[in-house]
Amino acid sequence: MNQSKGTTSADTRDESAEPVLSIEGLHVQLPLGSERAYAVEDVSYALLPQEILCVVGESGSGKSLTARAVMGLLPAPHVQYEKGRILFQGEDLVQASDERMRQVRGSEISMIFQEPMTALNPVMRIGDQIDEVIRFHEKLPGKRRRELALSLLEDVHLPDPPRIMSAYPHELSGGQRQRAMIAMALALEPKVLIADEPTTALDVTTQAQILHLIRELQVKHHTGVLFITHDIGVVADIADRVAVMQHGRIVEIDTVERVLNNPQHEYTRALIDAVPGLVPRPVKTDSGEAILQVRQLVKTYRSGGRFLGIGKPQKEVHACDQVDVVLNESETLGIVGESGSGKSTLARCIVRLHSTDSGEIVYRGQDLCPLDRAAMRPYRSKIQMVFQDPYASLNPRATVGRILTEGPKIMGESTREAENRAREMLELVGLDVRAFERYPHEFSGGQRQRIGLARALAMRPEILVADEPVSALDVSIQAQVLALLADIRERLQLSMVFITHDLRVAAQVCDRIAVMRLGKVVEQGPTAILFEQASHPYTQELLDAIPGRDWSRRRIEAARG
Amino acid sequence: MAFWRRFCRNRSALIGLVILGFVILIAASAGLLFPEDPFKLVGRAMSPPGENGFLFGSDTLGRDVAAGMAHGARVSLLIGLLATSVAVTLGVLLGALAGYFGGWIDDVLMRLTEMFQTIPSFIFAILIVAIMKPSINSVILAIAVVSWPAVARLVRGEFMSMRNREFVQACHIIGMSDWRIMVREILPNCLSPIIVTGSLMVATAILIESGLAFLGLGDPNIISWGFQIGAGRTVLRSAWWVCTFPGIAIMLTVLAINLVGEGLNDALNPRLRERT
């Protein structure tokens, strides 16, 4: 999404047109005893034909439930419609019969989802699934339906449509599956397309292509698109108008230019400010000497070996292929790449969770690779890790106190020392000391991530390996955790390896960046220089795909002068 | 307490608990209710229920059926609990090792498990008891040997899904030993399915014991429900009560334990909590 789309949208949108979909005073009830009474409270907005309306908000803001209410797909019986109207071309869908709703779904209003793998039936060919949609709604001979399906696949720019027709979902990549989903959604030329986080599960370069495709098809088919997302960058790239939701209410709704450049509501402002600006950190000059060197590291996954490992493995994946990276004292090294690039494998090799095939991992002159468990023990505490998933990284059956004291106790500290240290660490990461006695499920995602950080810090590490520590968090929480990481790194003079797929985050926290692709490091250098003049075409591709790049640029320039 | 409230919400589980409590009460007070040896000939043979002072009648030799049932309850519960404990211990140990370490350890242990699973369990139990001479120990051992593979499979699956969870990886990174990770970190997280399977296994164990005793492979010195049925089967048409009452006792006890097991499953399984 590099090219500006400001002009095209102005041409296609007709401000005075009748809205194709309008929601008036919608209330959706939550079950009794929930955090709040309504999931969606007094929400009203209108979608004009041929426009893209982005609904943006954090998790739990009710943005997805509004869309599901339109489709008549609320998760009954827990969540129920209470009052309000959903007018589709003047017809109230709330009052519509089940029969009528089945007609509307798919042919007049259709939907695409976040995870195309679960939205497609895994045991049916793509062609049959598209055919099913057409057959259900329209009477056409088989040959015509096949032609229509082929032309749809062509429209979404899938290579070799006949082959895709006879392929099963698992044979396609994530981006191709999402394209197939879009083809299905547009099969009957719906008036409204609801896209619920359609690019969240995709890699950044694929995301850019899909956004481009949605925009292109929206213009071609004159569809009104209701686009739900949590990412302000995506909003900047694709929206004509924006509705900002918080706690089930719409706090602001206006054109994209006005909302993003001149936000009125406090929450909108906070949301926009939390987006990592694309200002790379200045080149760090005071880095110490190398504390960790990875040399020619090779890690290959083999699968399909037979009984007792006899017989040839069937499949080999080179997760790390002769990787060379260096981490200097008190700097942050970013490892950036898309899914399957081997960045997480590299992180797990560094903390010695995975064995390595060949190569060296040198910490202060000592190669860690040949060390066995016992010999590794003195080095364990020096290199600690923060994990991605705040819900899976803490033992649900252990109190926070036990989680935090276990490590120091293994290192030989007494119970009292360990407990004092744990309380200190809780304070350091900004949690109440009373958290000590509680269990992980009593905390929110952001708080859990702080506990995970405290667990790592309790070991007094010199190197912190952070594997996508903020990618599971909402943008405002993400900003808080990143600020905490930066603060602690300064205070404790830590060196950090920061794994991320998000170049915006990398720009904010990393001094140097190594870009990985298919197990190889394709380029590395200081962040500022990499952002200014990327030499490898893949790096350039990644930079171009950053959602909301142009908007971020303009913001920075506006802020400067 | 929240657990107790969730358990009580399942009405059939409560009924099961009441029946089971009654059986345990009878077993505990068997010595008080029927102080004499249940094998002793105490009256006229083949008395119908309610006559000659026999609540459930007497058998072909004049033994009191009710006394046999009360003492038999002890044996059934004892064998059920002991055999299950042995089977669960063995199954958890082998399943945990296989699931945690994977690789060749998993291959060897699972092929071993499959070997045990390929032999029909009741026939296998008969074989073991026949080889070892019938006694209460050999019966318990036989039941444990045929029951552990199911536990091992279950525990292996749980450990395999847990071992790659991030919180387990975090334990590796702080240098925790494998043994400690298995016992302190992973095992508490898969206790609920183990408890549920264990409770259902008690019911199966009681059934297998009754079957063995019916075939004359029980401990000849100990009265049990299965033994009573076996002794009465030749007179089923002339003295129906000899078989019927012990049979009802087995049915009710097994049913009760199954209901309690289901109730535990509903109460311990967080995914099902939403349903009610």
PDB file of C-alpha atoms in Angstrom, chain A residues 165-360:
ATOM      1  CA  MET A 165     -10.018 -24.864  -7.903  1.00  0.00           C
ATOM      2  CA  SER A 166      -8.937 -28.453  -7.279  1.00  0.00           C
ATOM      3  CA  ALA A 167      -6.673 -27.655  -4.328  1.00  0.00           C
ATOM      4  CA  TYR A 168      -7.496 -28.238  -0.670  1.00  0.00           C
ATOM      5  CA  PRO A 169      -7.109 -25.356   1.810  1.00  0.00           C
ATOM      6  CA  HIS A 170      -3.938 -26.756   3.399  1.00  0.00           C
ATOM      7  CA  GLU A 171      -2.197 -26.715   0.031  1.00  0.00           C
ATOM      8  CA  LEU A 172      -2.439 -22.918  -0.147  1.00  0.00           C
ATOM      9  CA  SER A 173      -0.457 -20.312   1.758  1.00  0.00           C
ATOM     10  CA  GLY A 174      -2.159 -18.030   4.293  1.00  0.00           C
ATOM     11  CA  GLY A 175      -2.402 -15.183   1.812  1.00  0.00           C
ATOM     12  CA  GLN A 176      -3.800 -17.436  -0.916  1.00  0.00           C
ATOM     13  CA  ARG A 177      -6.414 -18.807   1.467  1.00  0.00           C
ATOM     14  CA  GLN A 178      -7.494 -15.300   2.356  1.00  0.00           C
ATOM     15  CA  ARG A 179      -7.743 -14.497  -1.366  1.00  0.00           C
ATOM     16  CA  ALA A 180      -9.912 -17.579  -1.859  1.00  0.00           C
ATOM     17  CA  MET A 181     -12.102 -16.432   1.038  1.00  0.00           C
ATOM     18  CA  ILE A 182     -12.483 -13.035  -0.572  1.00  0.00           C
ATOM     19  CA  ALA A 183     -13.409 -14.692  -3.871  1.00  0.00           C
ATOM     20  CA  MET A 184     -16.128 -16.647  -2.071  1.00  0.00           C
ATOM     21  CA  ALA A 185     -17.366 -13.569  -0.257  1.00  0.00           C
ATOM     22  CA  LEU A 186     -17.664 -11.611  -3.495  1.00  0.00           C
ATOM     23  CA  ALA A 187     -19.157 -14.492  -5.515  1.00  0.00           C
ATOM     24  CA  LEU A 188     -22.658 -13.011  -5.587  1.00  0.00           C
ATOM     25  CA  GLU A 189     -21.732  -9.340  -5.754  1.00  0.00           C
ATOM     26  CA  PRO A 190     -22.882  -8.469  -2.226  1.00  0.00           C
ATOM     27  CA  LYS A 191     -23.815  -4.889  -1.398  1.00  0.00           C
ATOM     28  CA  VAL A 192     -21.915  -5.056   1.876  1.00  0.00           C
ATOM     29  CA  LEU A 193     -18.709  -6.866   2.761  1.00  0.00           C
ATOM     30  CA  ILE A 194     -17.816  -7.225   6.421  1.00  0.00           C
ATOM     31  CA  ALA A 195     -14.128  -7.881   6.969  1.00  0.00           C
ATOM     32  CA  ASP A 196     -13.294  -8.873  10.539  1.00  0.00           C
ATOM     33  CA  GLU A 197      -9.546  -8.389  11.077  1.00  0.00           C
ATOM     34  CA  PRO A 198      -8.884 -10.050   7.700  1.00  0.00           C
ATOM     35  CA  THR A 199      -5.145  -9.382   7.718  1.00  0.00           C
ATOM     36  CA  THR A 200      -4.256  -9.794  11.393  1.00  0.00           C
ATOM     37  CA  ALA A 201      -3.069 -13.383  11.019  1.00  0.00           C
ATOM     38  CA  LEU A 202      -1.033 -12.625   7.902  1.00  0.00           C
ATOM     39  CA  ASP A 203       2.561 -11.585   7.394  1.00  0.00           C
ATOM     40  CA  VAL A 204       3.166  -7.921   6.788  1.00  0.00           C
ATOM     41  CA  THR A 205       3.983  -8.203   3.066  1.00  0.00           C
ATOM     42  CA  THR A 206       0.934 -10.427   2.500  1.00  0.00           C
ATOM     43  CA  GLN A 207      -1.168  -8.015   4.527  1.00  0.00           C
ATOM     44  CA  ALA A 208      -0.214  -5.173   2.207  1.00  0.00           C
ATOM     45  CA  GLN A 209      -1.242  -7.217  -0.830  1.00  0.00           C
ATOM     46  CA  ILE A 210      -4.586  -8.221   0.684  1.00  0.00           C
ATOM     47  CA  LEU A 211      -5.393  -4.638   1.682  1.00  0.00           C
ATOM     48  CA  HIS A 212      -4.594  -3.559  -1.845  1.00  0.00           C
ATOM     49  CA  LEU A 213      -6.861  -6.295  -3.209  1.00  0.00           C
ATOM     50  CA  ILE A 214      -9.779  -5.352  -0.970  1.00  0.00           C
ATOM     51  CA  ARG A 215      -9.494  -1.750  -2.064  1.00  0.00           C
ATOM     52  CA  GLU A 216      -9.290  -2.735  -5.728  1.00  0.00           C
ATOM     53  CA  LEU A 217     -12.324  -5.051  -5.577  1.00  0.00           C
ATOM     54  CA  GLN A 218     -14.323  -2.567  -3.567  1.00  0.00           C
ATOM     55  CA  VAL A 219     -13.923  -0.011  -6.354  1.00  0.00           C
ATOM     56  CA  LYS A 220     -14.626  -2.575  -9.068  1.00  0.00           C
ATOM     57  CA  HIS A 221     -17.751  -4.084  -7.514  1.00  0.00           C
ATOM     58  CA  HIS A 222     -19.082  -0.918  -5.836  1.00  0.00           C
ATOM     59  CA  THR A 223     -19.281  -2.693  -2.501  1.00  0.00           C
ATOM     60  CA  GLY A 224     -19.624  -1.029   0.867  1.00  0.00           C
ATOM     61  CA  VAL A 225     -16.936  -2.456   3.125  1.00  0.00           C
ATOM     62  CA  LEU A 226     -17.160  -2.582   6.900  1.00  0.00           C
ATOM     63  CA  PHE A 227     -13.569  -3.186   7.934  1.00  0.00           C
ATOM     64  CA  ILE A 228     -12.860  -4.158  11.529  1.00  0.00           C
ATOM     65  CA  THR A 229      -9.321  -3.790  12.767  1.00  0.00           C
ATOM     66  CA  HIS A 230      -7.219  -2.928  15.808  1.00  0.00           C
ATOM     67  CA  ASP A 231      -4.370  -1.493  13.753  1.00  0.00           C
ATOM     68  CA  ILE A 232      -4.293   2.259  13.187  1.00  0.00           C
ATOM     69  CA  GLY A 233      -1.736   1.740  10.422  1.00  0.00           C
ATOM     70  CA  VAL A 234      -4.180  -0.413   8.475  1.00  0.00           C
ATOM     71  CA  VAL A 235      -6.854   2.220   9.018  1.00  0.00           C
ATOM     72  CA  ALA A 236      -4.619   4.882   7.557  1.00  0.00           C
ATOM     73  CA  ASP A 237      -4.027   2.742   4.481  1.00  0.00           C
ATOM     74  CA  ILE A 238      -7.533   1.642   3.641  1.00  0.00           C
ATOM     75  CA  ALA A 239     -10.286   3.672   5.327  1.00  0.00           C
ATOM     76  CA  ASP A 240     -12.537   6.348   3.895  1.00  0.00           C
ATOM     77  CA  ARG A 241     -14.209   6.899   7.227  1.00  0.00           C
ATOM     78  CA  VAL A 242     -13.330   5.679  10.722  1.00  0.00           C
ATOM     79  CA  ALA A 243     -15.437   4.793  13.746  1.00  0.00           C
ATOM     80  CA  VAL A 244     -13.513   4.464  17.009  1.00  0.00           C
ATOM     81  CA  MET A 245     -15.022   2.142  19.604  1.00  0.00           C
ATOM     82  CA  GLN A 246     -14.278   1.871  23.305  1.00  0.00           C
ATOM     83  CA  HIS A 247     -16.117  -0.202  25.922  1.00  0.00           C
ATOM     84  CA  GLY A 248     -18.988  -0.930  23.526  1.00  0.00           C
ATOM     85  CA  ARG A 249     -19.591   2.680  22.531  1.00  0.00           C
ATOM     86  CA  ILE A 250     -18.585   4.726  19.542  1.00  0.00           C
ATOM     87  CA  VAL A 251     -16.502   7.618  20.781  1.00  0.00           C
ATOM     88  CA  GLU A 252     -15.705   9.223  17.477  1.00  0.00           C
ATOM     89  CA  ILE A 253     -16.724   8.797  13.857  1.00  0.00           C
ATOM     90  CA  ASP A 254     -15.515  10.892  10.945  1.00  0.00           C
ATOM     91  CA  THR A 255     -13.437  10.832   7.771  1.00  0.00           C
ATOM     92  CA  VAL A 256     -10.046   9.203   8.014  1.00  0.00           C
ATOM     93  CA  GLU A 257      -8.181  12.468   7.516  1.00  0.00           C
ATOM     94  CA  ARG A 258      -9.989  14.185  10.358  1.00  0.00           C
ATOM     95  CA  VAL A 259      -9.852  11.301  12.837  1.00  0.00           C
ATOM     96  CA  LEU A 260      -6.201  10.497  12.315  1.00  0.00           C
ATOM     97  CA  ASN A 261      -4.827  14.004  11.920  1.00  0.00           C
ATOM     98  CA  ASN A 262      -7.129  15.905  14.205  1.00  0.00           C
ATOM     99  CA  PRO A 263      -8.647  13.494  16.712  1.00  0.00           C
ATOM    100  CA  GLN A 264     -11.314  15.016  18.936  1.00  0.00           C
ATOM    101  CA  HIS A 265     -11.845  12.391  21.582  1.00  0.00           C
ATOM    102  CA  GLU A 266      -9.271  11.735  24.261  1.00  0.00           C
ATOM    103  CA  TYR A 267      -9.336   7.975  23.665  1.00  0.00           C
ATOM    104  CA  THR A 268      -8.709   8.367  19.936  1.00  0.00           C
ATOM    105  CA  ARG A 269      -5.737  10.555  20.730  1.00  0.00           C
ATOM    106  CA  ALA A 270      -4.361   7.983  23.195  1.00  0.00           C
ATOM    107  CA  LEU A 271      -4.854   5.236  20.639  1.00  0.00           C
ATOM    108  CA  ILE A 272      -3.022   7.146  17.934  1.00  0.00           C
ATOM    109  CA  ASP A 273      -0.214   8.172  20.262  1.00  0.00           C
ATOM    110  CA  ALA A 274       0.289   4.555  21.260  1.00  0.00           C
ATOM    111  CA  VAL A 275       1.122   3.616  17.666  1.00  0.00           C
ATOM    112  CA  PRO A 276       4.883   3.289  17.471  1.00  0.00           C
ATOM    113  CA  GLY A 277       6.098   6.195  15.352  1.00  0.00           C
ATOM    114  CA  LEU A 278       8.383   5.274  12.508  1.00  0.00           C
ATOM    115  CA  VAL A 279      11.295   7.208  13.945  1.00  0.00           C
ATOM    116  CA  PRO A 280      14.244   4.860  14.196  1.00  0.00           C
ATOM    117  CA  ARG A 281      16.410   5.157  17.296  1.00  0.00           C
ATOM    118  CA  PRO A 282      19.539   7.227  16.711  1.00  0.00           C
ATOM    119  CA  VAL A 283      22.657   5.198  16.000  1.00  0.00           C
ATOM    120  CA  LYS A 284      24.113   4.105  19.316  1.00  0.00           C
ATOM    121  CA  THR A 285      27.750   5.067  19.665  1.00  0.00           C
ATOM    122  CA  ASP A 286      28.508   3.971  23.206  1.00  0.00           C
ATOM    123  CA  SER A 287      27.879   0.248  22.792  1.00  0.00           C
ATOM    124  CA  GLY A 288      30.330  -1.908  24.686  1.00  0.00           C
ATOM    125  CA  GLU A 289      32.142  -4.877  23.307  1.00  0.00           C
ATOM    126  CA  ALA A 290      30.428  -7.977  22.031  1.00  0.00           C
ATOM    127  CA  ILE A 291      28.736  -9.918  24.836  1.00  0.00           C
ATOM    128  CA  LEU A 292      27.171 -12.580  22.652  1.00  0.00           C
ATOM    129  CA  GLN A 293      28.252 -13.785  19.264  1.00  0.00           C
ATOM    130  CA  VAL A 294      26.370 -16.265  17.139  1.00  0.00           C
ATOM    131  CA  ARG A 295      28.626 -17.747  14.482  1.00  0.00           C
ATOM    132  CA  GLN A 296      27.582 -19.908  11.541  1.00  0.00           C
ATOM    133  CA  LEU A 297      24.653 -21.321  13.514  1.00  0.00           C
ATOM    134  CA  VAL A 298      22.775 -24.154  11.775  1.00  0.00           C
ATOM    135  CA  LYS A 299      19.560 -25.720  13.048  1.00  0.00           C
ATOM    136  CA  THR A 300      17.572 -28.117  10.897  1.00  0.00           C
ATOM    137  CA  TYR A 301      14.220 -29.641  11.806  1.00  0.00           C
ATOM    138  CA  ARG A 302      13.635 -33.152  10.570  1.00  0.00           C
ATOM    139  CA  SER A 303      10.283 -34.837  10.592  1.00  0.00           C
ATOM    140  CA  GLY A 304       8.838 -38.151   9.499  1.00  0.00           C
ATOM    141  CA  GLY A 305      11.467 -40.507  10.948  1.00  0.00           C
ATOM    142  CA  ARG A 306      10.158 -44.006  11.517  1.00  0.00           C
ATOM    143  CA  PHE A 307      10.199 -46.404  14.478  1.00  0.00           C
ATOM    144  CA  LEU A 308      13.120 -45.690  16.853  1.00  0.00           C
ATOM    145  CA  GLY A 309      14.436 -43.153  14.384  1.00  0.00           C
ATOM    146  CA  ILE A 310      15.259 -45.867  11.851  1.00  0.00           C
ATOM    147  CA  GLY A 311      14.762 -44.899   8.240  1.00  0.00           C
ATOM    148  CA  LYS A 312      15.278 -41.624   6.450  1.00  0.00           C
ATOM    149  CA  PRO A 313      13.518 -38.489   7.685  1.00  0.00           C
ATOM    150  CA  GLN A 314      11.090 -37.360   5.049  1.00  0.00           C
ATOM    151  CA  LYS A 315      11.277 -33.625   5.422  1.00  0.00           C
ATOM    152  CA  GLU A 316      13.981 -31.170   6.380  1.00  0.00           C
ATOM    153  CA  VAL A 317      13.454 -27.527   7.249  1.00  0.00           C
ATOM    154  CA  HIS A 318      16.427 -25.248   7.620  1.00  0.00           C
ATOM    155  CA  ALA A 319      15.196 -23.027  10.445  1.00  0.00           C
ATOM    156  CA  CYS A 320      18.600 -21.409  10.894  1.00  0.00           C
ATOM    157  CA  ASP A 321      21.088 -21.565   8.053  1.00  0.00           C
ATOM    158  CA  GLN A 322      24.562 -20.270   8.890  1.00  0.00           C
ATOM    159  CA  VAL A 323      23.345 -17.379  10.983  1.00  0.00           C
ATOM    160  CA  ASP A 324      25.867 -14.776  12.154  1.00  0.00           C
ATOM    161  CA  VAL A 325      24.763 -12.083  14.576  1.00  0.00           C
ATOM    162  CA  VAL A 326      26.509 -10.102  17.291  1.00  0.00           C
ATOM    163  CA  LEU A 327      25.012  -8.529  20.397  1.00  0.00           C
ATOM    164  CA  ASN A 328      27.048  -5.756  22.007  1.00  0.00           C
ATOM    165  CA  GLU A 329      26.873  -4.865  25.651  1.00  0.00           C
ATOM    166  CA  SER A 330      23.915  -2.634  26.626  1.00  0.00           C
ATOM    167  CA  GLU A 331      22.381  -2.521  23.165  1.00  0.00           C
ATOM    168  CA  THR A 332      19.191  -3.974  21.747  1.00  0.00           C
ATOM    169  CA  LEU A 333      19.489  -6.189  18.719  1.00  0.00           C
ATOM    170  CA  GLY A 334      16.277  -6.683  16.762  1.00  0.00           C
ATOM    171  CA  ILE A 335      15.678  -9.898  14.852  1.00  0.00           C
ATOM    172  CA  VAL A 336      12.988  -9.111  12.300  1.00  0.00           C
ATOM    173  CA  GLY A 337      11.307 -11.502   9.928  1.00  0.00           C
ATOM    174  CA  GLU A 338       8.020 -13.004   8.798  1.00  0.00           C
ATOM    175  CA  SER A 339       6.589 -16.292  10.000  1.00  0.00           C
ATOM    176  CA  GLY A 340       8.845 -19.199   9.165  1.00  0.00           C
ATOM    177  CA  SER A 341      11.944 -17.025   8.906  1.00  0.00           C
ATOM    178  CA  GLY A 342      13.607 -18.852  11.799  1.00  0.00           C
ATOM    179  CA  LYS A 343      13.703 -15.908  14.181  1.00  0.00           C
ATOM    180  CA  SER A 344      12.040 -17.746  17.059  1.00  0.00           C
ATOM    181  CA  THR A 345      14.265 -20.776  16.500  1.00  0.00           C
ATOM    182  CA  LEU A 346      17.291 -18.508  16.748  1.00  0.00           C
ATOM    183  CA  ALA A 347      15.998 -17.110  20.047  1.00  0.00           C
ATOM    184  CA  ARG A 348      15.433 -20.591  21.437  1.00  0.00           C
ATOM    185  CA  CYS A 349      18.885 -21.692  20.347  1.00  0.00           C
ATOM    186  CA  ILE A 350      20.435 -18.706  22.139  1.00  0.00           C
ATOM    187  CA  VAL A 351      18.728 -19.567  25.437  1.00  0.00           C
ATOM    188  CA  ARG A 352      19.649 -23.215  24.806  1.00  0.00           C
ATOM    189  CA  LEU A 353      16.094 -24.506  24.665  1.00  0.00           C
ATOM    190  CA  HIS A 354      16.978 -26.149  21.364  1.00  0.00           C
ATOM    191  CA  SER A 355      20.147 -28.021  20.596  1.00  0.00           C
ATOM    192  CA  THR A 356      22.076 -26.802  17.569  1.00  0.00           C
ATOM    193  CA  ASP A 357      23.422 -28.775  14.635  1.00  0.00           C
ATOM    194  CA  SER A 358      26.601 -26.806  14.153  1.00  0.00           C
ATOM    195  CA  GLY A 359      28.057 -23.365  14.767  1.00  0.00           C
ATOM    196  CA  GLU A 360      28.900 -21.451  17.910  1.00  0.00           C
TER     197      GLU A 360
END
